[in-house]
XYZ file of C-alpha atoms in Angstrom:
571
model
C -5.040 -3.544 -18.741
C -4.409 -6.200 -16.161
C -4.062 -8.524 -18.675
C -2.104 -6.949 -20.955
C 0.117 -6.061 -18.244
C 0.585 -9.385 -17.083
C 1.203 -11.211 -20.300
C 3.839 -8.855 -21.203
C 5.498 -9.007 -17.746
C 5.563 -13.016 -18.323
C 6.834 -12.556 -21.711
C 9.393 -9.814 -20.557
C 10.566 -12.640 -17.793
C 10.648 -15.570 -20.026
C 14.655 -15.789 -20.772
C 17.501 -14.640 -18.962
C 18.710 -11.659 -21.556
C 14.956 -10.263 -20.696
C 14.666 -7.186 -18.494
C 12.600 -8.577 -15.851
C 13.803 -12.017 -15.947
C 15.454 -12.906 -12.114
C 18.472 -13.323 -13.437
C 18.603 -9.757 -14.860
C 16.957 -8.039 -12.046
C 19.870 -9.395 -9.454
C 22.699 -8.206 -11.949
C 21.106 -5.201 -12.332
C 20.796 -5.245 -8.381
C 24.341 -6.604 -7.856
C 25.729 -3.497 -9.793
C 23.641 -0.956 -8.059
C 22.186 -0.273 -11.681
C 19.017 1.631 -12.430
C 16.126 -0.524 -14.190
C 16.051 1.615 -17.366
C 15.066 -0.995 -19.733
C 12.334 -2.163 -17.279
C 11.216 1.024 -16.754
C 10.635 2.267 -20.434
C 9.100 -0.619 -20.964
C 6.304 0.005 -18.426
C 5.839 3.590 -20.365
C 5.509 2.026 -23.575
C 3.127 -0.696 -22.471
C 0.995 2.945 -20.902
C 1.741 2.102 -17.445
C 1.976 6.031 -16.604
C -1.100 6.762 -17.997
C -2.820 5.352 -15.295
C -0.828 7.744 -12.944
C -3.093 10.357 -14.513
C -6.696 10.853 -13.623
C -9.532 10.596 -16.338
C -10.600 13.880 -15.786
C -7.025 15.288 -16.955
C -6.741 12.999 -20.135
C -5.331 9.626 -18.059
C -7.010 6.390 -17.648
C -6.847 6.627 -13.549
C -10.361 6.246 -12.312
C -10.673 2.946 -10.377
C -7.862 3.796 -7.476
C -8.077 -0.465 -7.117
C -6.880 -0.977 -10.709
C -3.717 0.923 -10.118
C -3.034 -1.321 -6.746
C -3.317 -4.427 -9.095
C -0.961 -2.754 -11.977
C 1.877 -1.597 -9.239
C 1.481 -5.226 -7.680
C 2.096 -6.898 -11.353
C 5.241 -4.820 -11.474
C 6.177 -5.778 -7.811
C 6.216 -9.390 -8.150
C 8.568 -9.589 -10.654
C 10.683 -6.644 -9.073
C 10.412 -4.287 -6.413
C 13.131 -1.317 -7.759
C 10.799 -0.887 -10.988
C 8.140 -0.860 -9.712
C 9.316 1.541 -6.980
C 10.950 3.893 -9.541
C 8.437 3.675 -12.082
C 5.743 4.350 -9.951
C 7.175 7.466 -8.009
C 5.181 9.552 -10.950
C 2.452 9.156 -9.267
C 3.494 10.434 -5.926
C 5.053 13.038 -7.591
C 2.059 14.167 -9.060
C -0.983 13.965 -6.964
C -0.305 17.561 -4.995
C -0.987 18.982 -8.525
C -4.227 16.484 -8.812
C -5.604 17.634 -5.973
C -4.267 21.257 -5.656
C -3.279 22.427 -8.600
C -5.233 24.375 -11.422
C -6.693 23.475 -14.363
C -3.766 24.210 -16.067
C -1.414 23.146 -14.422
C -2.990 19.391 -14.169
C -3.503 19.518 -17.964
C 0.436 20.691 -18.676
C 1.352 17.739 -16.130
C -1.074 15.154 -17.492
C -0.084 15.778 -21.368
C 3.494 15.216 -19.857
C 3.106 12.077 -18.073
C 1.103 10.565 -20.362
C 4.341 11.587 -22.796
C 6.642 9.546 -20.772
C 7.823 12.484 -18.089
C 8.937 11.042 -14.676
C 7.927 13.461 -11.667
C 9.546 13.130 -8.144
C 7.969 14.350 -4.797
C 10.483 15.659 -2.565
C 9.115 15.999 0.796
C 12.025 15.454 3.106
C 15.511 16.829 4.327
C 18.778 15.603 5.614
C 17.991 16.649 9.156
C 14.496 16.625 9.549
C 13.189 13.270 7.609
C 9.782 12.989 8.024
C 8.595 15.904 10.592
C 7.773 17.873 7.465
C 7.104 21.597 9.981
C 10.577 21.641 10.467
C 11.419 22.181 6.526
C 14.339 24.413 6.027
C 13.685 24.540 2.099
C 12.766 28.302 2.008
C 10.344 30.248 -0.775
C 10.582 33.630 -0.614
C 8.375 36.352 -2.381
C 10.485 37.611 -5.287
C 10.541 39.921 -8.414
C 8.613 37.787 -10.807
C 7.973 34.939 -9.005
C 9.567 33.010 -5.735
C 12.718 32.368 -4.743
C 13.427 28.779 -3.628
C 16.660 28.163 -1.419
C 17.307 24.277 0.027
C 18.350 20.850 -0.088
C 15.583 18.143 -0.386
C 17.353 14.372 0.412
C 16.474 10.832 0.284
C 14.261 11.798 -2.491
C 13.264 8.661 -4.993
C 13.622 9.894 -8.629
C 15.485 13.000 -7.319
C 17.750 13.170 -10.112
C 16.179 11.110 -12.964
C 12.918 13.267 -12.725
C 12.278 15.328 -15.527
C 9.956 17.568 -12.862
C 9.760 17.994 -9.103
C 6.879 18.796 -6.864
C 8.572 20.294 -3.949
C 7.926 21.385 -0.644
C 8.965 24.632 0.925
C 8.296 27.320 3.794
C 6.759 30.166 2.328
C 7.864 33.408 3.370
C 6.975 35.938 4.708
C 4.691 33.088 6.927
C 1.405 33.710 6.114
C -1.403 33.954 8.943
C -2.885 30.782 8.368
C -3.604 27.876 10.932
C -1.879 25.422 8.596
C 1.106 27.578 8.682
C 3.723 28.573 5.860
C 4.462 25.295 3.764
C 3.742 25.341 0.299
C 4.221 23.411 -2.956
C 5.551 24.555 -5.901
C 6.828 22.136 -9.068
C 9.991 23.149 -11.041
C 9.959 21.678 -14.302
C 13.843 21.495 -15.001
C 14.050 21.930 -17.873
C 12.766 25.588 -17.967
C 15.459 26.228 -14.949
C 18.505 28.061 -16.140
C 21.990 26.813 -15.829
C 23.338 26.693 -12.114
C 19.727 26.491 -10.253
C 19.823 23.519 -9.159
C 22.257 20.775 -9.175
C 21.614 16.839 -7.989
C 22.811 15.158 -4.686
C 24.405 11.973 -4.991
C 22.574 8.569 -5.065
C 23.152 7.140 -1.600
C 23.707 3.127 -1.190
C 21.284 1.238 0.446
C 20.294 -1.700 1.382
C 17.366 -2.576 -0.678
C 15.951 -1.404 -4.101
C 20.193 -0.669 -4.914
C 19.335 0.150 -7.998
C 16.728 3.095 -7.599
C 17.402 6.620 -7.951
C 17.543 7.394 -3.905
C 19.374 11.122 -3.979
C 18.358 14.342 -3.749
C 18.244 17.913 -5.095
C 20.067 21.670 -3.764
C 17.409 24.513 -5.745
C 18.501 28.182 -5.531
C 16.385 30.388 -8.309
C 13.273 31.910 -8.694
C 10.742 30.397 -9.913
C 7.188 31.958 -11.865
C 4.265 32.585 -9.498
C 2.576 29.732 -11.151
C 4.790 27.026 -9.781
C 3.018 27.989 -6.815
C 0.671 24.752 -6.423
C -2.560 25.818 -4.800
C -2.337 28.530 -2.355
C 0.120 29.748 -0.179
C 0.411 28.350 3.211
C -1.618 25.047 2.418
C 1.317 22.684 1.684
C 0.661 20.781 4.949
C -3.466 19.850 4.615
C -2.379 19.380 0.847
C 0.608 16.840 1.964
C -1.914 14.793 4.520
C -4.674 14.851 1.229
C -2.075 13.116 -1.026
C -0.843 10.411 1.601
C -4.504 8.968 1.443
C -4.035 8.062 -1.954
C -0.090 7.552 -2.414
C -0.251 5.452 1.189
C -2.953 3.039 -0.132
C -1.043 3.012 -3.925
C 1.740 1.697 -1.767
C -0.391 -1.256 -0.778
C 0.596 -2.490 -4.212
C 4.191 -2.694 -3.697
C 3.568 -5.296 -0.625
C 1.132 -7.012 -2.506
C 3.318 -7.736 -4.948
C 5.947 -8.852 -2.873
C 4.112 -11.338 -0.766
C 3.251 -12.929 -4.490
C 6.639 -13.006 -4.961
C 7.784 -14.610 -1.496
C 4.639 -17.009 -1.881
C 5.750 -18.658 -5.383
C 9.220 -19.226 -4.047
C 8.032 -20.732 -0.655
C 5.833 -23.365 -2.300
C 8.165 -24.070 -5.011
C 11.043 -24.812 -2.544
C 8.847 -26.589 -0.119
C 7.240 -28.653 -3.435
C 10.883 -29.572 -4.506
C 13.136 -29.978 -1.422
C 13.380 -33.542 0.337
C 14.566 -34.270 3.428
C 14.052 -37.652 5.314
C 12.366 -38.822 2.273
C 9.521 -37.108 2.605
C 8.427 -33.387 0.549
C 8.590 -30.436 2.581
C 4.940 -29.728 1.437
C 3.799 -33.180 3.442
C 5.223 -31.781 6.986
C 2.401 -30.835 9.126
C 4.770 -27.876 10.223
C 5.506 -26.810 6.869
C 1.661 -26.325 6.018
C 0.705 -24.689 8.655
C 3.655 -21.813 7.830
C 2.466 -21.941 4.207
C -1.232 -21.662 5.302
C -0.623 -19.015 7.689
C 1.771 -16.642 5.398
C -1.009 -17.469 2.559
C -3.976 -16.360 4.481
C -2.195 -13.189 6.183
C -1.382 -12.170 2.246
C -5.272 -12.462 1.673
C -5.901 -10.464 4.854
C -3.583 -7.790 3.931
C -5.323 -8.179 0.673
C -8.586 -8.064 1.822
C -7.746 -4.462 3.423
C -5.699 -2.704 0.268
C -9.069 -3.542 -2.050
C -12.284 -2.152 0.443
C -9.376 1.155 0.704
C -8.474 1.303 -2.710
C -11.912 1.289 -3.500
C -13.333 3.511 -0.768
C -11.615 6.255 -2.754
C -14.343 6.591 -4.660
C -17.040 5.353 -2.418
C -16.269 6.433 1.136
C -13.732 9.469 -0.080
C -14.347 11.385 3.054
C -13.114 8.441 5.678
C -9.568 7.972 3.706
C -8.293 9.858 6.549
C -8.565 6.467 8.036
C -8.270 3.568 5.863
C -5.011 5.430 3.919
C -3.106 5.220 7.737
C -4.289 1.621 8.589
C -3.374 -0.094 5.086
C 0.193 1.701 5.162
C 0.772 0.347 8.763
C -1.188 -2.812 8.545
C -0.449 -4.612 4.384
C 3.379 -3.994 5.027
C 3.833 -5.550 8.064
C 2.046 -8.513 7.811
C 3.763 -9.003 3.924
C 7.086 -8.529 5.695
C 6.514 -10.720 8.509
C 5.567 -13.497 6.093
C 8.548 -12.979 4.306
C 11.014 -13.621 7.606
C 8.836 -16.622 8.282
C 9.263 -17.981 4.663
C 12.608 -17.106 5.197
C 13.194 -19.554 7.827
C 11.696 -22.354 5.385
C 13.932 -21.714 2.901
C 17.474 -21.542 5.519
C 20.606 -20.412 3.745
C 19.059 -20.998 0.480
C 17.440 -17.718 1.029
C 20.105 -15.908 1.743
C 22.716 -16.832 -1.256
C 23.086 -15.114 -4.182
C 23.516 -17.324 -6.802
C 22.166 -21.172 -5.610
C 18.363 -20.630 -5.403
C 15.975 -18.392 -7.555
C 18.769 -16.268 -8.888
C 19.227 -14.951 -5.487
C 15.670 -13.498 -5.941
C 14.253 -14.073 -2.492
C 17.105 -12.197 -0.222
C 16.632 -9.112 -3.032
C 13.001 -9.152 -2.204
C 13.715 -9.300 1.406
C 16.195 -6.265 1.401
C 14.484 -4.525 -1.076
C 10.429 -4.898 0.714
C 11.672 -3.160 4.371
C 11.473 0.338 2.653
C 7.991 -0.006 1.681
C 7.210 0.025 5.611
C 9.375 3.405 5.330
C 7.893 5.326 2.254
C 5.285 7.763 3.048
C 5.006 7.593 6.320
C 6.659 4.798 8.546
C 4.130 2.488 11.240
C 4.702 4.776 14.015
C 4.094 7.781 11.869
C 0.446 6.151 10.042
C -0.603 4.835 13.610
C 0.070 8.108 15.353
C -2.160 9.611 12.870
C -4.579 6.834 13.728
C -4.299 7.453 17.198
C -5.255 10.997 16.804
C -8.350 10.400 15.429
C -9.472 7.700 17.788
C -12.615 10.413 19.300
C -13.911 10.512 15.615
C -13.673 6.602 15.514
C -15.781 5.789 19.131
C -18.440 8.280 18.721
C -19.161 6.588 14.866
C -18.971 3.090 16.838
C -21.233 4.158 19.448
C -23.842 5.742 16.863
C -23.540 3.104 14.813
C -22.555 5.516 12.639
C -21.962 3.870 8.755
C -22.425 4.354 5.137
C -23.490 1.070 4.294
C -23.926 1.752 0.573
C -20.361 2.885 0.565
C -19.098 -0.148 1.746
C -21.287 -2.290 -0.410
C -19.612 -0.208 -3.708
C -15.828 -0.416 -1.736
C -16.603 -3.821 -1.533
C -18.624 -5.320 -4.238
C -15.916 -6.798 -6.809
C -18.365 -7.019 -9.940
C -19.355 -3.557 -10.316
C -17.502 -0.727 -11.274
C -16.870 2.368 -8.556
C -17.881 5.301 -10.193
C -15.071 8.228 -10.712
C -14.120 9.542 -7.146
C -14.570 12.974 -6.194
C -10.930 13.604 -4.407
C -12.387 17.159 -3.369
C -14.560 15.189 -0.696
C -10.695 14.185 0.802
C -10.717 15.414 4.606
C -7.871 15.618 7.154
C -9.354 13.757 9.584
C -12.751 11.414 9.295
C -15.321 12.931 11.149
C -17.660 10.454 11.306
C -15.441 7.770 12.177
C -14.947 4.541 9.492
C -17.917 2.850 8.072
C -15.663 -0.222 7.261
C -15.187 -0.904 10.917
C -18.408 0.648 12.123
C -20.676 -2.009 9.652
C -19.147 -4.998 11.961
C -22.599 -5.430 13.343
C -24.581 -5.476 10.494
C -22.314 -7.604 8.501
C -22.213 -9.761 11.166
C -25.553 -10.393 11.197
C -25.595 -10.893 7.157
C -23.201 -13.703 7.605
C -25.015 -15.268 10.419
C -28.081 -15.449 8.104
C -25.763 -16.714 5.487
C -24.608 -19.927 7.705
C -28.307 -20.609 8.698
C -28.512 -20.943 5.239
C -26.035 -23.056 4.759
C -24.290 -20.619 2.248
C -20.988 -20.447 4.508
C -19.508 -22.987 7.202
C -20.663 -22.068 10.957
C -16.873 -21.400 11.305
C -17.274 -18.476 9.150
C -19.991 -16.947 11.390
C -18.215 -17.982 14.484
C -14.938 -15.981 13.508
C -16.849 -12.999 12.296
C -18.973 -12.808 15.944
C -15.423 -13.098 17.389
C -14.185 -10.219 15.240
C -17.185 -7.880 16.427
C -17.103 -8.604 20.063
C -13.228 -7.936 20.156
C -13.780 -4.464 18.209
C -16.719 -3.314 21.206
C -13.773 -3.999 23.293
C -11.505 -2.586 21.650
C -13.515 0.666 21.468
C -14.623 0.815 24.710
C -10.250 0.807 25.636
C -10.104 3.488 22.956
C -12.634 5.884 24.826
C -10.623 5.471 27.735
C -7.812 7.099 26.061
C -7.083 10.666 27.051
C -4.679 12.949 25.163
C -1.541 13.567 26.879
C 1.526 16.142 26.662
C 3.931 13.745 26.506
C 2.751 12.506 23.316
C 0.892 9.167 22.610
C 1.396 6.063 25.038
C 2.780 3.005 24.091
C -0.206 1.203 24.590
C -2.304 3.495 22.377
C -0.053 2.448 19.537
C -1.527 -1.146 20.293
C -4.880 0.075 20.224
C -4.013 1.119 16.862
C -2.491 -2.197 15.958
C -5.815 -3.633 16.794
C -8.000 -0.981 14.860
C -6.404 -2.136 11.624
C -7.253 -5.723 12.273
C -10.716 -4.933 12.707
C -10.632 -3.342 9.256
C -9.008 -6.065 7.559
C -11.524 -8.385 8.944
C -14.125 -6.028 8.079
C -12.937 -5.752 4.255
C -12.913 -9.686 4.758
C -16.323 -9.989 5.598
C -17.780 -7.153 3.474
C -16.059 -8.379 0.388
C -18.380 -12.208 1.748
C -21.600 -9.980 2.327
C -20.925 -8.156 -0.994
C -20.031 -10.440 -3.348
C -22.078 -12.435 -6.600
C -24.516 -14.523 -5.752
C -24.231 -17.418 -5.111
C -20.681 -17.239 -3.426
C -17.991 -19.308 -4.866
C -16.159 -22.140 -2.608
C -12.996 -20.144 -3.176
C -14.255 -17.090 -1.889
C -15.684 -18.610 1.191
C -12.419 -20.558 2.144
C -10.154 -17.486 1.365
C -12.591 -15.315 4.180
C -12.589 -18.034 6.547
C -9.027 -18.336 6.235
C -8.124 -14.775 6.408
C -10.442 -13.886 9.527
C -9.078 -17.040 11.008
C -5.393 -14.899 10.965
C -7.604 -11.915 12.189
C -9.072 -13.236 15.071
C -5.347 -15.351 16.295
C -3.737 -11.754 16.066
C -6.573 -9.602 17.881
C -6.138 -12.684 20.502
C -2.473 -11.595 21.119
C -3.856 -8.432 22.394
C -7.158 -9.195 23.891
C -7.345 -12.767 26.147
C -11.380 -12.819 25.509
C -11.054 -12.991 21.801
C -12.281 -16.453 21.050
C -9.830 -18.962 20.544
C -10.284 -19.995 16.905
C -7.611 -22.636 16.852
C -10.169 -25.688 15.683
C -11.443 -22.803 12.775
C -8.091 -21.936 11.803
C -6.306 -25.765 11.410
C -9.048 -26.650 9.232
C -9.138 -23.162 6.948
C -5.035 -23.169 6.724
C -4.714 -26.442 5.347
C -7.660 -26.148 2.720
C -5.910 -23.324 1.648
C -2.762 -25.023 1.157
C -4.247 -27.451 -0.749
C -6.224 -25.415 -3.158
C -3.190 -23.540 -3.318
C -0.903 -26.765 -4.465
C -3.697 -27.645 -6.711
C -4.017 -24.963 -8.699
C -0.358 -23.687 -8.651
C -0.885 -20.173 -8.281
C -1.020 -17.802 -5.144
C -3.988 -16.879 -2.829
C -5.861 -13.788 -4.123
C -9.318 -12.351 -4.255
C -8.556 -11.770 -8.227
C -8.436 -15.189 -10.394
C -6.558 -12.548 -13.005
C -3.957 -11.498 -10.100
C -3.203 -15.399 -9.661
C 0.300 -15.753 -10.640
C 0.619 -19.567 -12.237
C 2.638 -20.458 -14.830
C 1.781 -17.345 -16.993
């Protein structure tokens, strides 16, 4: 499917008439017009299908594979890939709470082309989902639903909405009264519910951002799962639509990658290439090798789905605040290489790197913004020191999560918890990878640089843990510096996922693999330095791993990834 996927996405971006070619996507963009062509064509070529878990009659079973199909659509344009993949959000509160039935009904639809919105949020409230004012009240033959939902992607284009609403009466429950239920529109009568307006915004112009007003009843099974368990069922779904998202920044950083080392490849000044300036590799190599890092993260996550189900509580949170930061960060910086040429509309690249700028900031936003993922980091940081201290760690899951040439079996999403009781195994094998790689050097199977970086990374996470046991909840809400702490959690995964995907991987371990882990944990280690002054310097490690990346990179013309099929050259 990757494959397919990609050839057609090449051949769909060949000439300018095409509906993903640049030139397209910025009229498209310039007009505030929604990608329809795009879009069907990502149905036809059975895109949605993979929205659908196996189990229900979908091809979904490998969480990883649908990462690497969003990211396809991504680099070659954000808005589709937004728009098209909003079916999925829209649908995984049935997945995991709905009946039989109702997952069958859903799936047959899907897989038939329906598009499904999630609406989650209102005009005053945005993301503190308690305060809901959408009301469901017990009625003669069903429930009663009275509200606005806003901001909602899909809102009006959606052929179905899973919606979220305050149950009432309140039910005694500790979760309190929030429910789902999803209104198929189609079966609503004239009058029940009529469609905000699409709101302008910056980025992704051209998707369906608007919203929905619902007053009708509705049958008792529209009710998804039971009454009063909207909220646990809304944290349940962010562990898998948060690390989908991973995707969308993925594909972005491809994107902003191509166009930085095509510009840079091209453009003289002084005589000389900007690719030959000491200054200009060192940008290249360090944007490069924090898109592997981020990279590195979204694959051990996307995979622990299946093999570490019960810790998503944690990796979902980190990837969502970690990949689209660093993606967006390397965009500003590539920015700066490129000057005004990134910012004009119609001189370089079809104007496609100031789209992808404008249009990658709401990724940071969907599903839960940094603040919002690290807070629910931070409130789990007593699960995540006692599973340090016990050394605490399901090895074997992290060897499946992180082992590229087998397949993850099917993932039991009933094993999804709230919070990760036994901390995260992908942080908490530090030591014992660790050790793996520093048999690996003695060896001579990696550089000592690579075993050098990876002791760095494990000293700076016992610090870091001993600093989060000295954390102590507080009234006032979360500290500044605890959202730090959190910062610095989620670079300790990424350099995990970096070294597990080394421990894990075919033997014997390509070249390519070895310089894309020292290069990434060289990024990891000159972050967690920021924070913490003992981190090692790795300066010498990183000057060497930056520019052999750069130059792999220039010879073989496509960008940095862990996947030779995810590679984007000249396809």
């Amino acid at each position: 499917m990757i494959e397919s996927v990609a050839a057609r996405l090449a051949e769909a971006s060949a000439e300018p008439d095409q509906a993903f070619h640049p030139a397209t996507v910025a009229a498209l963009d310039e007009r505030d017009e929604f990608p329809t062509t795009a879009c069907r064509m990502l149905t036809e070529w059975g895109l949605s299908r993979w929205y659908v878990p196996k189990e229900h009659g979908g091809e979904l079973v490998d969480y990883l594979t649908l990462v690497r199909l969003v990211r396809l659509v991504a680099r070659k344009d954000l808005t589709s890939a937004v728009a098209h993949a909003k079916t999925f959000l829209g649908a995984v509160a049935v997945w995991l709470g709905g009946d039989a039935e109702q997952a069958k009904d859903l799936a047959a639809r899907i897989n038939d082309g329906a598009v499904v919105s999630w609406a989650l949020t209102e005009r005053r409230h945005g993301s503190d989902l308690q305060a809901s004012e959408v009301t469901a009240s017990a009625a003669d033959g069903g429930w009663r639903i009275t509200g606005e939902k806003w901001l909602i992607n899909n809102a009006t284009r959606a052929d179905a909405v899973c919606l979220l609403a305050r149950t009432e009466p309140v039910p005694e429950r500790p979760s309190g009264g929030l429910s789902f239920f999803l209104l198929d529109k189609s079966a609503l009568a004239g009058g029940a519910y009529r469609h905000l307006p699409k709101e302008r915004t910056l980025g992704i112009r051209g998707a369906d951002i608007s919203g929905i007003a619902v007053d009708t009843v509705v049958p008792p099974e529209a009710l998804v799962g039971d009454v009063g368990d909207g909220l646990p069922l809304v944290v349940r779904c962010l562990q898998l639509t948060r690390t989908m998202c991973a995707g969308l920044s993925l594909g972005a950083a491809d994107h902003a990658l191509r166009l930085a080392m095509t510009y840079a490849s091209e453009r003289v000044v002084s005589g000389s290439r900007l690719i030959e300036l000491a200054t200009v590799r060192r940008t290249l190599g360090e944007v490069a090798a924090s898109a592997l890092l981020a990279e590195a993260a979204s694959i051990t996550a996307a995979r622990g789905v299946a093999t570490l189900t019960g810790e998503q509580g944690v990796a979902a949170p980190v990837v969502k605040a970690l990949v689209p930061n660093l993606v967006q960060e390397g965009i500003e910086r590539i920015g700066e290489l490129l000057g005004a040429r990134g910012f004009l509309t119609d001189v370089y690249a079809d104007g496609s790197f100031a789209k992808l700028d404008r249009d990658h900031r709401i990724v940071g936003i969907f599903d839960g913004t940094t603040s919002v993922c690290r807070h629910s980091l931070i409130a789990q940081f007593p699960w995540l020191v006692r599973g340090w201290n016990g050394r605490r760690c399901d090895l074997e899951g992290v060897r499946a999560a992180s082992a590229l040439h087998t397949v993850p079996r099917r993932p039991d999403l009933s094993r999804l918890s709230v919070v990760a009781r036994t901390g995260c195994s992908q942080v908490q094998s530090l030591p014992t990878l660790v050790e793996h790689v520093e048999r690996m050097a003695r060896s001579g199977a990696v550089p000592d640089a690579v075993a050098r970086l990876a002791d760095a990374v494990r000293s700076a996470a016992d610090r870091l843990h001993q600093e989060l046991a000295a954390q102590r909840p507080s009234a006032a809400g979360a500290p500044a510096t605890a959202f730090e702490l959190a910062e610095r959690y989620e670079l300790c995964y990424a350099a995990a996922s970096c070294l597990s995907l080394l421990c894990f991987a075919e033997s014997p371990t390509p070249a390519a693999h070895v310089l894309r882990v020292r290069a990434a944990l060289a990024i990891a280690v000159m972050r967690l330095r920021e924070f913490d002054e003992e981190t090692t310097d790795p300066s010498a490690s990183a000057a060497d791993a930056l520019e052999d990346l750069v130059t792999e990179w220039q010879h073989t013309a496509t960008v940095p990834s862990w996947f030779d099929a995810d590679r984007d050259g000249d396809r």
